[in-house]
Amino acid sequence: GAAAAFGAAVGVAAGWAVDLHVGQVTRSHSDLDVMVLQRDVTRIAARLPALYAEHAESGERIDWDGQRPLVPGPESLALDGDFGGGVKKAQLLVGLAENDEWVFHRGNGSVRRTFEALTRRSPGGTPYLAPDIVLLFKSRRLRDKDTEDFHALNPLLTEAERSWLRANLQQWRP
């Protein structure tokens, strides 16, 4: 899958993760978001010299020497190209990790998940972020597309995913 091309990717994130979970394209996408771990960024950058650093929300380029650890959340990596379906950009979102756990970059580090429980696999084998994790990330801004993604995923959430999401949203966003 596309995530494998980047090497060391955790999984497809954001809107495409919604589509992989739902099993069909639910809306148009301007980019492909893939989560990578902060500890893998310099290795990925060495393999993909066309990568550049940018502000994750504004898309403004950031000076980056290919070595400095990027800040999870506000900083990301990007790669321009043809990724199919009209998608011309891949954004590599930076995730924190401690040992074998992903750690949410917001709050005090108490929101975590084992890597095994962080991702799912599509029928074709593409790893993607679990739906409750996708919605946790999307809860910050609640743009129209984030609300659409919530409505696409909500009926498919298990009771455990719904409870986890509710508890973790209340923890850092009462």
mmCIF file of C-alpha atoms in Angstrom:
data_model
loop_
_atom_site.group_PDB
_atom_site.id
_atom_site.type_symbol
_atom_site.label_atom_id
_atom_site.label_comp_id
_atom_site.label_asym_id
_atom_site.label_seq_id
_atom_site.Cartn_x
_atom_site.Cartn_y
_atom_site.Cartn_z
ATOM 1 C CA GLY A 1 0.000 0.000 0.000
ATOM 2 C CA ALA A 2 0.901 3.681 -0.105
ATOM 3 C CA ALA A 3 1.982 3.705 3.543
ATOM 4 C CA ALA A 4 4.552 0.978 2.900
ATOM 5 C CA ALA A 5 6.272 3.190 0.331
ATOM 6 C CA PHE A 6 7.327 5.520 3.132
ATOM 7 C CA GLY A 7 8.822 2.740 5.233
ATOM 8 C CA ALA A 8 8.386 2.814 9.017
ATOM 9 C CA ALA A 9 4.850 4.186 8.653
ATOM 10 C CA VAL A 10 2.401 3.431 11.443
ATOM 11 C CA GLY A 11 -0.593 3.724 9.154
ATOM 12 C CA VAL A 12 -2.868 5.806 6.982
ATOM 13 C CA ALA A 13 -4.525 8.566 9.017
ATOM 14 C CA ALA A 14 -7.333 11.105 8.751
ATOM 15 C CA GLY A 15 -9.848 10.962 5.877
ATOM 16 C CA TRP A 16 -8.355 8.003 4.043
ATOM 17 C CA ALA A 17 -8.338 6.024 7.323
ATOM 18 C CA VAL A 18 -12.075 6.722 7.541
ATOM 19 C CA ASP A 19 -12.529 5.362 4.013
ATOM 20 C CA LEU A 20 -10.407 2.279 4.703
ATOM 21 C CA HIS A 21 -12.547 1.531 7.780
ATOM 22 C CA VAL A 22 -15.859 2.204 6.021
ATOM 23 C CA GLY A 23 -14.747 0.211 2.972
ATOM 24 C CA GLN A 24 -15.431 2.884 0.365
ATOM 25 C CA VAL A 25 -14.499 6.460 -0.517
ATOM 26 C CA THR A 26 -16.820 8.701 1.512
ATOM 27 C CA ARG A 27 -15.662 12.109 0.239
ATOM 28 C CA SER A 28 -12.945 13.709 -1.895
ATOM 29 C CA HIS A 29 -9.456 14.083 -0.417
ATOM 30 C CA SER A 30 -6.815 16.698 -1.174
ATOM 31 C CA ASP A 31 -3.962 14.750 0.399
ATOM 32 C CA LEU A 32 -2.915 11.421 1.858
ATOM 33 C CA ASP A 33 -2.099 11.539 5.578
ATOM 34 C CA VAL A 34 0.184 8.871 7.017
ATOM 35 C CA MET A 35 1.346 8.694 10.629
ATOM 36 C CA VAL A 36 5.038 8.078 11.181
ATOM 37 C CA LEU A 37 6.873 8.002 14.489
ATOM 38 C CA GLN A 38 9.096 10.871 15.560
ATOM 39 C CA ARG A 39 11.915 8.370 16.166
ATOM 40 C CA ASP A 40 11.762 7.260 12.485
ATOM 41 C CA VAL A 41 11.636 10.713 10.853
ATOM 42 C CA THR A 42 15.364 11.145 10.119
ATOM 43 C CA ARG A 43 15.549 7.645 8.609
ATOM 44 C CA ILE A 44 12.503 8.333 6.414
ATOM 45 C CA ALA A 45 13.926 11.719 5.363
ATOM 46 C CA ALA A 46 17.200 10.071 4.347
ATOM 47 C CA ARG A 47 15.280 7.610 2.117
ATOM 48 C CA LEU A 48 13.010 10.262 0.589
ATOM 49 C CA PRO A 49 15.110 13.357 -0.157
ATOM 50 C CA ALA A 50 12.138 15.180 -1.736
ATOM 51 C CA LEU A 51 10.453 15.432 1.677
ATOM 52 C CA TYR A 52 10.066 18.858 3.215
ATOM 53 C CA ALA A 53 8.856 19.995 6.632
ATOM 54 C CA GLU A 54 5.762 22.117 7.000
ATOM 55 C CA HIS A 55 3.299 23.447 9.516
ATOM 56 C CA ALA A 56 0.693 20.686 9.735
ATOM 57 C CA GLU A 57 -2.337 22.994 9.523
ATOM 58 C CA SER A 58 -1.271 25.962 7.382
ATOM 59 C CA GLY A 59 1.007 24.012 5.022
ATOM 60 C CA GLU A 60 3.680 26.716 5.354
ATOM 61 C CA ARG A 61 7.168 25.341 4.844
ATOM 62 C CA ILE A 62 9.416 25.149 7.887
ATOM 63 C CA ASP A 63 13.197 25.312 7.874
ATOM 64 C CA TRP A 64 14.369 21.812 8.648
ATOM 65 C CA ASP A 65 17.796 20.224 8.367
ATOM 66 C CA GLY A 66 16.538 16.636 8.053
ATOM 67 C CA GLN A 67 17.918 15.833 11.500
ATOM 68 C CA ARG A 68 16.069 17.865 14.133
ATOM 69 C CA PRO A 69 13.177 15.924 15.685
ATOM 70 C CA LEU A 70 9.914 17.376 14.408
ATOM 71 C CA VAL A 71 7.332 18.478 16.955
ATOM 72 C CA PRO A 72 4.331 16.089 16.928
ATOM 73 C CA GLY A 73 1.161 18.009 16.177
ATOM 74 C CA PRO A 74 2.247 21.331 14.680
ATOM 75 C CA GLU A 75 5.038 20.000 12.450
ATOM 76 C CA SER A 76 4.772 17.411 9.702
ATOM 77 C CA LEU A 77 6.605 16.192 6.631
ATOM 78 C CA ALA A 78 5.223 16.439 3.128
ATOM 79 C CA LEU A 79 5.933 14.918 -0.238
ATOM 80 C CA ASP A 80 4.508 16.112 -3.540
ATOM 81 C CA GLY A 81 3.648 13.586 -6.228
ATOM 82 C CA ASP A 82 0.818 11.726 -7.893
ATOM 83 C CA PHE A 83 -0.756 9.404 -5.340
ATOM 84 C CA GLY A 84 -3.804 8.565 -7.450
ATOM 85 C CA GLY A 85 -7.393 9.786 -7.290
ATOM 86 C CA GLY A 86 -6.356 13.398 -7.775
ATOM 87 C CA VAL A 87 -4.227 13.333 -4.606
ATOM 88 C CA LYS A 88 -1.039 15.323 -5.244
ATOM 89 C CA LYS A 89 0.459 15.476 -1.753
ATOM 90 C CA ALA A 90 1.269 13.108 1.075
ATOM 91 C CA GLN A 91 1.518 14.509 4.579
ATOM 92 C CA LEU A 92 3.458 12.514 7.149
ATOM 93 C CA LEU A 93 2.028 13.303 10.567
ATOM 94 C CA VAL A 94 4.511 12.829 13.395
ATOM 95 C CA GLY A 95 3.492 10.577 16.292
ATOM 96 C CA LEU A 96 5.145 10.136 19.662
ATOM 97 C CA ALA A 97 6.124 6.729 20.969
ATOM 98 C CA GLU A 98 7.445 5.264 24.174
ATOM 99 C CA ASN A 99 8.645 1.682 23.872
ATOM 100 C CA ASP A 100 5.780 -0.207 22.192
ATOM 101 C CA GLU A 101 3.126 2.440 22.788
ATOM 102 C CA TRP A 102 1.886 5.408 20.800
ATOM 103 C CA VAL A 103 1.429 8.487 23.006
ATOM 104 C CA PHE A 104 -1.043 11.238 22.103
ATOM 105 C CA HIS A 105 0.895 14.490 21.746
ATOM 106 C CA ARG A 106 -1.772 16.593 23.452
ATOM 107 C CA GLY A 107 -2.303 16.630 27.190
ATOM 108 C CA ASN A 108 0.007 15.065 29.726
ATOM 109 C CA GLY A 109 0.939 11.865 27.904
ATOM 110 C CA SER A 110 -1.718 9.761 29.601
ATOM 111 C CA VAL A 111 -3.582 8.975 26.358
ATOM 112 C CA ARG A 112 -1.728 5.981 24.897
ATOM 113 C CA ARG A 113 -2.299 2.847 22.921
ATOM 114 C CA THR A 114 -0.173 -0.148 22.022
ATOM 115 C CA PHE A 115 0.867 -0.136 18.370
ATOM 116 C CA GLU A 116 -1.074 -3.338 17.847
ATOM 117 C CA ALA A 117 -4.291 -1.669 19.059
ATOM 118 C CA LEU A 118 -3.500 1.635 17.318
ATOM 119 C CA THR A 119 -3.931 0.301 13.809
ATOM 120 C CA ARG A 120 -6.239 -1.872 11.756
ATOM 121 C CA ARG A 121 -5.660 -3.461 8.361
ATOM 122 C CA SER A 122 -7.848 -3.029 5.311
ATOM 123 C CA PRO A 123 -8.863 -6.185 3.400
ATOM 124 C CA GLY A 124 -5.965 -5.338 1.045
ATOM 125 C CA GLY A 125 -3.515 -5.203 3.972
ATOM 126 C CA THR A 126 -3.040 -1.422 4.248
ATOM 127 C CA PRO A 127 -2.488 -0.360 7.875
ATOM 128 C CA TYR A 128 -4.650 2.534 9.068
ATOM 129 C CA LEU A 129 -5.361 4.231 12.380
ATOM 130 C CA ALA A 130 -8.237 2.825 14.421
ATOM 131 C CA PRO A 131 -11.468 4.826 14.055
ATOM 132 C CA ASP A 132 -11.554 6.097 17.655
ATOM 133 C CA ILE A 133 -7.994 7.426 17.253
ATOM 134 C CA VAL A 134 -8.913 9.130 13.962
ATOM 135 C CA LEU A 135 -11.863 10.833 15.660
ATOM 136 C CA LEU A 136 -9.721 11.864 18.637
ATOM 137 C CA PHE A 137 -7.405 13.704 16.221
ATOM 138 C CA LYS A 138 -10.324 15.192 14.284
ATOM 139 C CA SER A 139 -12.117 16.475 17.408
ATOM 140 C CA ARG A 140 -9.762 19.423 17.709
ATOM 141 C CA ARG A 141 -10.963 21.470 14.760
ATOM 142 C CA LEU A 142 -14.347 20.069 13.759
ATOM 143 C CA ARG A 143 -14.330 21.367 10.205
ATOM 144 C CA ASP A 144 -17.176 20.245 7.921
ATOM 145 C CA LYS A 145 -15.083 17.318 6.675
ATOM 146 C CA ASP A 146 -14.346 16.235 10.271
ATOM 147 C CA THR A 147 -18.064 16.210 11.047
ATOM 148 C CA GLU A 148 -18.684 14.190 7.845
ATOM 149 C CA ASP A 149 -16.000 11.734 8.930
ATOM 150 C CA PHE A 150 -17.596 11.421 12.380
ATOM 151 C CA HIS A 151 -20.971 10.602 10.795
ATOM 152 C CA ALA A 152 -19.335 8.018 8.520
ATOM 153 C CA LEU A 153 -17.523 6.291 11.419
ATOM 154 C CA ASN A 154 -19.994 6.660 14.287
ATOM 155 C CA PRO A 155 -22.333 3.805 13.272
ATOM 156 C CA LEU A 156 -19.313 1.485 12.946
ATOM 157 C CA LEU A 157 -17.747 2.222 16.346
ATOM 158 C CA THR A 158 -17.859 -0.585 18.878
ATOM 159 C CA GLU A 159 -19.116 0.238 22.361
ATOM 160 C CA ALA A 160 -15.511 -0.059 23.624
ATOM 161 C CA GLU A 161 -14.273 2.422 20.994
ATOM 162 C CA ARG A 162 -17.106 4.822 21.780
ATOM 163 C CA SER A 163 -16.383 4.631 25.534
ATOM 164 C CA TRP A 164 -12.640 5.091 25.016
ATOM 165 C CA LEU A 165 -13.212 8.109 22.783
ATOM 166 C CA ARG A 166 -15.685 9.701 25.199
ATOM 167 C CA ALA A 167 -13.348 9.215 28.187
ATOM 168 C CA ASN A 168 -10.311 10.547 26.370
ATOM 169 C CA LEU A 169 -12.084 13.542 24.889
ATOM 170 C CA GLN A 170 -13.341 14.516 28.341
ATOM 171 C CA GLN A 171 -9.846 14.169 29.776
ATOM 172 C CA TRP A 172 -8.207 16.832 27.652
ATOM 173 C CA ARG A 173 -11.215 18.648 26.201
ATOM 174 C CA PRO A 174 -13.945 18.802 28.874
#
